[in-house]
Each structure stands twice: as C-alpha cells, then as structure tokens.
PDB file of C-alpha atoms in Angstrom:
ATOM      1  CA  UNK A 259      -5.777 -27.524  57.686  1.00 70.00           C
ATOM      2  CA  UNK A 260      -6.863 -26.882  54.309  1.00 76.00           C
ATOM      3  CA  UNK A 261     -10.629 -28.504  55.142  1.00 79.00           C
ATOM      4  CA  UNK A 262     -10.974 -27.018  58.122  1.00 82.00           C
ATOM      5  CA  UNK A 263     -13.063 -24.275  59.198  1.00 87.00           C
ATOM      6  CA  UNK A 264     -12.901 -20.359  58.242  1.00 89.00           C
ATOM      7  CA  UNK A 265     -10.695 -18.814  60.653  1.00 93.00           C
ATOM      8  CA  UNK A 266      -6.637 -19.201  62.426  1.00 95.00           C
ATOM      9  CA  UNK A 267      -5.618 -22.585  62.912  1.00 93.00           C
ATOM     10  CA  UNK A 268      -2.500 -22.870  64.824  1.00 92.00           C
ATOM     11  CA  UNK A 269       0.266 -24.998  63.494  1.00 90.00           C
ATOM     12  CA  UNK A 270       0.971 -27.649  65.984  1.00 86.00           C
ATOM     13  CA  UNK A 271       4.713 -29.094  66.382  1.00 79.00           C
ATOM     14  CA  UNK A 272       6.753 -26.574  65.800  1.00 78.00           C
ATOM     15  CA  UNK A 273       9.791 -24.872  68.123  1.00 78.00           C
ATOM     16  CA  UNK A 274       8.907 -21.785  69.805  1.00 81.00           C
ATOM     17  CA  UNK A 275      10.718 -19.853  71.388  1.00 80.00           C
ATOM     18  CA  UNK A 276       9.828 -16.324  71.163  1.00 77.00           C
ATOM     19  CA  UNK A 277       5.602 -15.657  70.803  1.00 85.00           C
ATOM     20  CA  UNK A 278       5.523 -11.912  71.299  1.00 90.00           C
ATOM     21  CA  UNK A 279       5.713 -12.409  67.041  1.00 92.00           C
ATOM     22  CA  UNK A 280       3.768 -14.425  64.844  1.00 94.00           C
ATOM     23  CA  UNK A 281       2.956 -15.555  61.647  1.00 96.00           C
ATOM     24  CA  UNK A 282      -0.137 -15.870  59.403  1.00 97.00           C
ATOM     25  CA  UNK A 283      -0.361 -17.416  55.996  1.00 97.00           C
ATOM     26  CA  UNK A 284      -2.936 -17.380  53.683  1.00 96.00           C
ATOM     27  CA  UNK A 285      -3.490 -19.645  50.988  1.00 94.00           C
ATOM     28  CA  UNK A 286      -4.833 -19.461  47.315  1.00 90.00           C
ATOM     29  CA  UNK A 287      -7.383 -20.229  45.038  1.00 87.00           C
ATOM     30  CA  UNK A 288      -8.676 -23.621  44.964  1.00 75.00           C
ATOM     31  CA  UNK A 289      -9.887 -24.862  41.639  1.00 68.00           C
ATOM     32  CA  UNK A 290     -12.845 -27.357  42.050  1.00 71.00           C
ATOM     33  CA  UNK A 291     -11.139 -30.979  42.015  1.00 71.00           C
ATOM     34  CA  UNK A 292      -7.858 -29.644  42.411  1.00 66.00           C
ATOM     35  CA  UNK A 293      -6.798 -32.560  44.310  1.00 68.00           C
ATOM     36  CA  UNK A 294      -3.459 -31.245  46.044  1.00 75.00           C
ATOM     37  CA  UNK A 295      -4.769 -28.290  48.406  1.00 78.00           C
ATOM     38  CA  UNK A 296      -2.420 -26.951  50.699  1.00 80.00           C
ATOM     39  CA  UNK A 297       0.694 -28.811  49.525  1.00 86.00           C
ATOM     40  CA  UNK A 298       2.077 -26.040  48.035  1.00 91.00           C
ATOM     41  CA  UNK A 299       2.839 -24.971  51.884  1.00 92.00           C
ATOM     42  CA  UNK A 300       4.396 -27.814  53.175  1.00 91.00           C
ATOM     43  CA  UNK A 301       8.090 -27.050  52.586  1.00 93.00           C
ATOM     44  CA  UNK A 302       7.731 -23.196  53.447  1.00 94.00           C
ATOM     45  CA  UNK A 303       5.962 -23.992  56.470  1.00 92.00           C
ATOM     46  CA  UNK A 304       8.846 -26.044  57.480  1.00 92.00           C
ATOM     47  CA  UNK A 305      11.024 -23.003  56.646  1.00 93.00           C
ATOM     48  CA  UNK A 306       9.317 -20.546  58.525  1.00 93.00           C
ATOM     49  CA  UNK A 307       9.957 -22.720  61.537  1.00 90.00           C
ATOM     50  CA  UNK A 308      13.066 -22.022  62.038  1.00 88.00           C
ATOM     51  CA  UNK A 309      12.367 -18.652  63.475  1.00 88.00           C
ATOM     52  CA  UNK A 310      10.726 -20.317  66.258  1.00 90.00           C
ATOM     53  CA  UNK A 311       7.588 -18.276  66.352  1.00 92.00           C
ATOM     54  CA  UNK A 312       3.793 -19.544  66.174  1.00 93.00           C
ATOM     55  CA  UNK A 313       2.112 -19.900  63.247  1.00 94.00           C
ATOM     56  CA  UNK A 314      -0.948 -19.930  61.806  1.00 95.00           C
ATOM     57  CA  UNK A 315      -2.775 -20.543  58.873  1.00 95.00           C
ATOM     58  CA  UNK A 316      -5.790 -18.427  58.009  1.00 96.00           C
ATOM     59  CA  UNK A 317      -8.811 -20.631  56.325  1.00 93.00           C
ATOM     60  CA  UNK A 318     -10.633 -18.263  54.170  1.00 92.00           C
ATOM     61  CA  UNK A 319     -13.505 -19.073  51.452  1.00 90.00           C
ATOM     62  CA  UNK A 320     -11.686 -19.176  48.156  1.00 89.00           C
ATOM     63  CA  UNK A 321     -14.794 -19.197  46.090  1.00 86.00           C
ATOM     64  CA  UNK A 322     -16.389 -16.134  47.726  1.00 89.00           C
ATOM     65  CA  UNK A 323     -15.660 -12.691  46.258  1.00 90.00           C
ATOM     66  CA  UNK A 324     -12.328 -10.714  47.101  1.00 92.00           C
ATOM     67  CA  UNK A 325     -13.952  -8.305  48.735  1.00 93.00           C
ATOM     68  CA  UNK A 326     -15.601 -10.357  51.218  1.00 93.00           C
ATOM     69  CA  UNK A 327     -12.778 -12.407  51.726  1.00 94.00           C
ATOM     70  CA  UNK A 328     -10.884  -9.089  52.507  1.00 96.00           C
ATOM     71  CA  UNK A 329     -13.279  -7.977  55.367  1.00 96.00           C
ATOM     72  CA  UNK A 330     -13.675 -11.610  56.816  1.00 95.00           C
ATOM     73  CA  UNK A 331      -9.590 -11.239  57.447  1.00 96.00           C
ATOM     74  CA  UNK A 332      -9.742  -8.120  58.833  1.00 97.00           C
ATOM     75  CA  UNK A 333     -12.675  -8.630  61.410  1.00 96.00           C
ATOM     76  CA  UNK A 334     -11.232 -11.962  61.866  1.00 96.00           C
ATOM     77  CA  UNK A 335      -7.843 -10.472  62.446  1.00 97.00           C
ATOM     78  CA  UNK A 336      -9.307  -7.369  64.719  1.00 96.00           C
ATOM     79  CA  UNK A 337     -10.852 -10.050  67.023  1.00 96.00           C
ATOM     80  CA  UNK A 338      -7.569 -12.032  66.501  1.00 95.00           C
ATOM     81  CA  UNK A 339      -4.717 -10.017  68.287  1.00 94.00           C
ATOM     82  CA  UNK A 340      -7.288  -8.556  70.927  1.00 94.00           C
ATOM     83  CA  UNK A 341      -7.556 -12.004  72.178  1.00 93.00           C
ATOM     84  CA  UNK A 342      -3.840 -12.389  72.253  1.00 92.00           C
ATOM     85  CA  UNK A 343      -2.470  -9.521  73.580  1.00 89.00           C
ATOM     86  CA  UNK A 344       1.214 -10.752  74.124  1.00 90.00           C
ATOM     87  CA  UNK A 345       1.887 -10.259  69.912  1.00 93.00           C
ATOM     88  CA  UNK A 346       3.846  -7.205  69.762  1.00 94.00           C
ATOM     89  CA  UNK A 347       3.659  -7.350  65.728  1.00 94.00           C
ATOM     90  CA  UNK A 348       2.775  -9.905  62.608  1.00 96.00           C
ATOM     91  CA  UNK A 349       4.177 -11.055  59.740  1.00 97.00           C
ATOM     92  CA  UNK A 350       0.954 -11.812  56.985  1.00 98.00           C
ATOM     93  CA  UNK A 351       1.642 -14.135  54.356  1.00 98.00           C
ATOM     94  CA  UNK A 352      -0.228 -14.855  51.178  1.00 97.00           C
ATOM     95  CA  UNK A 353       0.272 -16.500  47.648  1.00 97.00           C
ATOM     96  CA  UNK A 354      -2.096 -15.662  44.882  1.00 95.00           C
ATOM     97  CA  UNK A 355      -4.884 -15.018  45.629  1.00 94.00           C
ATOM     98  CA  UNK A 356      -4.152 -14.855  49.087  1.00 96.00           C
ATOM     99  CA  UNK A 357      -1.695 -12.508  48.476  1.00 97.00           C
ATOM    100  CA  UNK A 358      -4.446 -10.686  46.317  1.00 97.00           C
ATOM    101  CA  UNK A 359      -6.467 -10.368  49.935  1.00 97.00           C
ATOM    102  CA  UNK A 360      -3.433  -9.865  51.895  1.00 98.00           C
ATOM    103  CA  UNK A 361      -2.390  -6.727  49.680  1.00 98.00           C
ATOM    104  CA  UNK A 362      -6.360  -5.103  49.775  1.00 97.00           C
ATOM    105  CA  UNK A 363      -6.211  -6.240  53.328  1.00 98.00           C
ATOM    106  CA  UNK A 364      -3.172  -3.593  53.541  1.00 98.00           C
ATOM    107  CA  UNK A 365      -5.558  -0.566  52.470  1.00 98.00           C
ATOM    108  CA  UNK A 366      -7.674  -1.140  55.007  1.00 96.00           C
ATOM    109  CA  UNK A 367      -5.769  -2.254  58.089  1.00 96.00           C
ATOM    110  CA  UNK A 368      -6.028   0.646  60.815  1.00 94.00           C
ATOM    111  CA  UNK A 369      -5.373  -0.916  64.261  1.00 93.00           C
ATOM    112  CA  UNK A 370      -2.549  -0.328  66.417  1.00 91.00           C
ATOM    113  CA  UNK A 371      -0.916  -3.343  66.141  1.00 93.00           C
ATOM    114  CA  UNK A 372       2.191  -3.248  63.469  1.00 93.00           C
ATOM    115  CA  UNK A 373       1.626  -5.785  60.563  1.00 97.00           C
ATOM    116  CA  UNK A 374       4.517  -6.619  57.491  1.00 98.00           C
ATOM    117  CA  UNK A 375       2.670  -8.126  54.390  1.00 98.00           C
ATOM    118  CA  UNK A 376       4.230 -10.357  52.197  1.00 98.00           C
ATOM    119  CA  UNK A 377       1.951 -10.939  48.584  1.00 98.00           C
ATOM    120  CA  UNK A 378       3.424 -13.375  46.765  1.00 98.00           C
ATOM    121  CA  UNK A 379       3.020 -13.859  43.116  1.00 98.00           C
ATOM    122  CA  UNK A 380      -0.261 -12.441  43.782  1.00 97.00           C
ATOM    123  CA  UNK A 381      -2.997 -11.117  40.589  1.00 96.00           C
ATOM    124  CA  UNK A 382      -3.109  -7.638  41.549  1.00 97.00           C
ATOM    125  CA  UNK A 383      -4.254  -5.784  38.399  1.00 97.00           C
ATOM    126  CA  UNK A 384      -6.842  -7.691  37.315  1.00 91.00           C
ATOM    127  CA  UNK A 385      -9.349 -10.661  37.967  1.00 87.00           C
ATOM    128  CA  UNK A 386     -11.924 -12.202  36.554  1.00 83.00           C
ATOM    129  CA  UNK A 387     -14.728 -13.292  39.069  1.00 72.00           C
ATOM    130  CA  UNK A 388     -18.505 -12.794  36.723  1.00 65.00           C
ATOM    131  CA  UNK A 389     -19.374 -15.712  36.799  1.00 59.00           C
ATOM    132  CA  UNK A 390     -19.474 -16.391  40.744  1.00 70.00           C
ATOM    133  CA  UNK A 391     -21.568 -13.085  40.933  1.00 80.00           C
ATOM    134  CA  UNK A 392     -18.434 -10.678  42.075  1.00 87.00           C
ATOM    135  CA  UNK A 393     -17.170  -7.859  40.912  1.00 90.00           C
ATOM    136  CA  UNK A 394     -14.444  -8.488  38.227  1.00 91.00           C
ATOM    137  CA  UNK A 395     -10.886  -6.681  39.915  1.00 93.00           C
ATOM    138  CA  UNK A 396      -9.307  -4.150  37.734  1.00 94.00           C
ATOM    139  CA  UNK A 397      -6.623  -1.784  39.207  1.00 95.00           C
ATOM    140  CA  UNK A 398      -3.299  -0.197  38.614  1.00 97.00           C
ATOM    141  CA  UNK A 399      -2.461   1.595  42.330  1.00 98.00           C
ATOM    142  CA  UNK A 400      -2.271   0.136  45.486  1.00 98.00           C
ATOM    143  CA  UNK A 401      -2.508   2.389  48.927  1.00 98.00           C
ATOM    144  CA  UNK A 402      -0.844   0.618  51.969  1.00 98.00           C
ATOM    145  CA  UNK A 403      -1.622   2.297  54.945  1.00 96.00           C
ATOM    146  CA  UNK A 404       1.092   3.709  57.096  1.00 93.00           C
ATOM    147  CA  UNK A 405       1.106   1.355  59.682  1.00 91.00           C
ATOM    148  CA  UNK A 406       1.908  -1.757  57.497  1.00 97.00           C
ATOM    149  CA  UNK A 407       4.997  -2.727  55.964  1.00 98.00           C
ATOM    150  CA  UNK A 408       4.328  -4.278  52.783  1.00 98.00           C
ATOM    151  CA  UNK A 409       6.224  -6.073  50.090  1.00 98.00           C
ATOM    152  CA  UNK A 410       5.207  -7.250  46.315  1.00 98.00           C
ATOM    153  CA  UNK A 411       7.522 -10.551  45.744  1.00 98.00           C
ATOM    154  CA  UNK A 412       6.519 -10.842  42.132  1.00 98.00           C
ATOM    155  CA  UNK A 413       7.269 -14.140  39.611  1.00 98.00           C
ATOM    156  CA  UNK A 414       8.811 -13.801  35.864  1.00 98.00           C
ATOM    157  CA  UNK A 415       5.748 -13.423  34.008  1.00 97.00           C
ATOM    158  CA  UNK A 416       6.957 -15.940  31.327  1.00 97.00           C
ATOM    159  CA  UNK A 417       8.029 -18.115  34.452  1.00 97.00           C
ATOM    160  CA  UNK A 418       4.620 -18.287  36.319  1.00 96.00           C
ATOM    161  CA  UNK A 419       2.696 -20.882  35.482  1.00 94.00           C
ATOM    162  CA  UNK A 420      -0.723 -19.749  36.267  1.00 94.00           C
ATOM    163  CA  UNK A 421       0.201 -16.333  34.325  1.00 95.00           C
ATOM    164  CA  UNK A 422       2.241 -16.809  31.536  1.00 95.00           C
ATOM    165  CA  UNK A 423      -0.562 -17.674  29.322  1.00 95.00           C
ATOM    166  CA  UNK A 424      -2.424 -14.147  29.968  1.00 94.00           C
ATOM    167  CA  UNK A 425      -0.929 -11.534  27.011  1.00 95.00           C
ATOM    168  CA  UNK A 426      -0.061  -8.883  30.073  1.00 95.00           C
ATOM    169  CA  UNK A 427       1.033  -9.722  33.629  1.00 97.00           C
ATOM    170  CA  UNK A 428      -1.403  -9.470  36.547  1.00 97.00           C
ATOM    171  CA  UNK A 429       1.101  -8.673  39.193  1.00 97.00           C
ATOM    172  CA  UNK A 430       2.151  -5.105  37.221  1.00 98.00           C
ATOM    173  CA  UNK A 431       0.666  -2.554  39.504  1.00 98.00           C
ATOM    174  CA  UNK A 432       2.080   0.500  41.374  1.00 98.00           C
ATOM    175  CA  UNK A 433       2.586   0.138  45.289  1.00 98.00           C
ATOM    176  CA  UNK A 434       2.313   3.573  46.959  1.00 98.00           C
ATOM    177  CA  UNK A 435       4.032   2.641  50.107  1.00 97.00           C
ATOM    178  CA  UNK A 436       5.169  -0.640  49.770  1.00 98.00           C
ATOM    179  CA  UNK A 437       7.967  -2.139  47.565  1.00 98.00           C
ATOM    180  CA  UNK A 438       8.056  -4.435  45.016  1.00 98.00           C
ATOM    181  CA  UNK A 439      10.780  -7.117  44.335  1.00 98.00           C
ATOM    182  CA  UNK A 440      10.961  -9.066  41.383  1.00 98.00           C
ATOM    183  CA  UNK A 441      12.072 -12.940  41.746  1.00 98.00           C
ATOM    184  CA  UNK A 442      14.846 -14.376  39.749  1.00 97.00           C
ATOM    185  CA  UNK A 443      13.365 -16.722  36.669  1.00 96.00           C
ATOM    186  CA  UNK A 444      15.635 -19.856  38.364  1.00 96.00           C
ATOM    187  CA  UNK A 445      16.484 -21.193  41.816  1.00 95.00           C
ATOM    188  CA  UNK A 446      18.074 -24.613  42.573  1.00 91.00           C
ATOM    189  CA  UNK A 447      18.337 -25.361  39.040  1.00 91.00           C
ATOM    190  CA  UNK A 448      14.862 -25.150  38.181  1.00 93.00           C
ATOM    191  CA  UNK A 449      12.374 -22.561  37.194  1.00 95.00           C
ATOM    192  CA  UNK A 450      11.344 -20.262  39.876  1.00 97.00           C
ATOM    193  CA  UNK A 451       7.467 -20.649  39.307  1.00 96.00           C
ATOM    194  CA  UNK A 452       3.972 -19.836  40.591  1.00 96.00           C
ATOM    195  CA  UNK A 453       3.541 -22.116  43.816  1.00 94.00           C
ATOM    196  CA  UNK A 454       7.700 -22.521  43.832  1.00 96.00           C
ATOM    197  CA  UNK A 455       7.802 -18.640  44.691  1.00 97.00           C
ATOM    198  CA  UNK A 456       6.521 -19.350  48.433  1.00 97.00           C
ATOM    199  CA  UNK A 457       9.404 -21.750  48.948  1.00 97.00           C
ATOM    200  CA  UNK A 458      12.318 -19.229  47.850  1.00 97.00           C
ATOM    201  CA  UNK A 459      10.721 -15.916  50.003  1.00 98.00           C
ATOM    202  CA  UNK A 460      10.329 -18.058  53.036  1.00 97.00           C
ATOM    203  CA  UNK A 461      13.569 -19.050  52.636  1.00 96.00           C
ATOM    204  CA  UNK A 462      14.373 -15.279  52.497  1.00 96.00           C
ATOM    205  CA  UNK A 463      12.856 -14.342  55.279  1.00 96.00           C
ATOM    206  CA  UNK A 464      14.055 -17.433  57.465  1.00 93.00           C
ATOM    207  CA  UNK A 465      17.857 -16.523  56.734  1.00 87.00           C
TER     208      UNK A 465
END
C-alpha cells in the first residue's frame, strides 16, 4: 500500500458489514532508507477490523511540505465522499505526521459530511522542514471546525521515541474544540511508545 500511488486505497479482505461508515488512515513520515514502511499499521489495521467497516489507507507524499499535503487530503477527500454517497460519516486516522495533516486538515474541513479525527502522537507545535524548501511549523493553538470531532491521543514525552530527545515536547499545544488525551507510559508490559501508540487507540476505539 505503502508504494502505491497518492490517493485512497481500499483495504481488501476484511469483514464488512455495515459501509454507511468508514475509515481512513494516514501514515507518517518516511525517512529515506527506512526500510520498514507501513509496518507500523499492520496490527491496528487488523484491529480496526473488527468493526466491520471499509477501510482505507490514504497515500500522501511524505516528503512534500505540510501544507500541501494538507490540501491534497482535503481535495482528495472532497472528491472522495461525493463519489460515495452511501458514507453517512468518517473516522480519519493519522500517526505523526499524519496526524500532523490530519489535525490542520481539521481547520479547514467545511463540507457537510461529519468527520471524527484521531492525531496520534502527532508533532503539533513545531517542525522543522528548511531544508526541503517548506515552511518550518511553529504553533501553540489549534481551531477545529465545528463540524469535526477531534481528539489529540498524545505519547509520554520521555516515552516517545522519536521525541524524547527534543528538550520540549512537540505534541504540547492547545485544542480549541477538540480534546486531548494523554496515553499511559506502559501497556502490555512494555513501554507505550511512538509507533506502539496506534496499536493501543485502535484498540480503544475497536472495544
């Protein structure tokens, strides 16, 4: 899925048994030669079967800037659920920077259609893209528009392994109409880190 074109890809095999919902995912930042793309999704994808509604992944370009990234989903999205008419609402799901888009995404979306957001251990406050001509990210206040229903699931700083070595914690902003929920630091005796945190919220939200 991972190497596949920019767009919704639908995942193929699973149950379904009610498709008047759905559910998008959006994956992360790819770090050139990072050999394992996608894996990270495996287990919660499996999870999120279990409601027994489709679901798709959403194949955007990681090494363009946020902001693009953020307008690509939402024209991709507009065109999306006019084409499919029978969704009565969506669940959007991203990790990092994913959930970065997925939470700008949430300023912006205006259309009809109900959407619940779900950014996951996601650099909100501040990012660092120079030197791939963008504009570096630096915010404190996040404004979800009305018709979305959006939740922070943030990491333990000291927990997150793609954040603990930064002296502040990326995911510290304030959500103006949206909630936040921190994660516990452990879960199945283990550490409850960066790409571990999709695993325990889709388990969540599958229970």
């Amino acid at each position: 899925l991972i190497n596949r074109d920019i767009g919704f890809h639908r995942i193929k095999g699973l149950d379904e048994l009610d498709s008047s919902f759905g559910v998008i995912v959006l994956h992360g930042y790819y770090p050139l030669g990072w050999s394992s793309k996608g894996y990270e999704w495996v287990e919660p994808l499996r999870t999120l079967s279990k409601q027994k509604v489709p679901v798709w992944l959403y194949r955007y370009d990681w090494t363009a800037c946020y902001k693009n990234s953020v307008d690509s989903l939402y024209t991709h999205l507009d065109k999306f659920v006019n084409e499919k008419d029978y969704l009565d609402s969506l669940w959007i799901i991203g990790h990092s920077f994913g959930g970065l888009v997925a939470s700008l995404f949430s300023e912006k979306w205006d259309k009809d259609l109900p959407v619940t957001v779900h950014s996951i251990a996601a650099p909100l406050q501040k990012l660092s893209r120079s030197k791939s001509g963008c504009d570096d990210l630096d915010r404190d206040t996040y404004f979800i528009n009305e018709n979305i229903n959006y939740l922070q699931w943030r990491t333990v700083h000291s927990e997150d392994g793609a954040f603990k070595k930064l002296d502040y914690d990326p995911q510290e902003v304030k959500i103006k109409n949206g909630k936040t929920i921190l994660l516990p630091k452990k879960w199945n005796n283990g550490r409850l880190g960066h790409n571990k945190s999709i695993q325990f919220v889709a388990k969540i939200l599958s229970d």
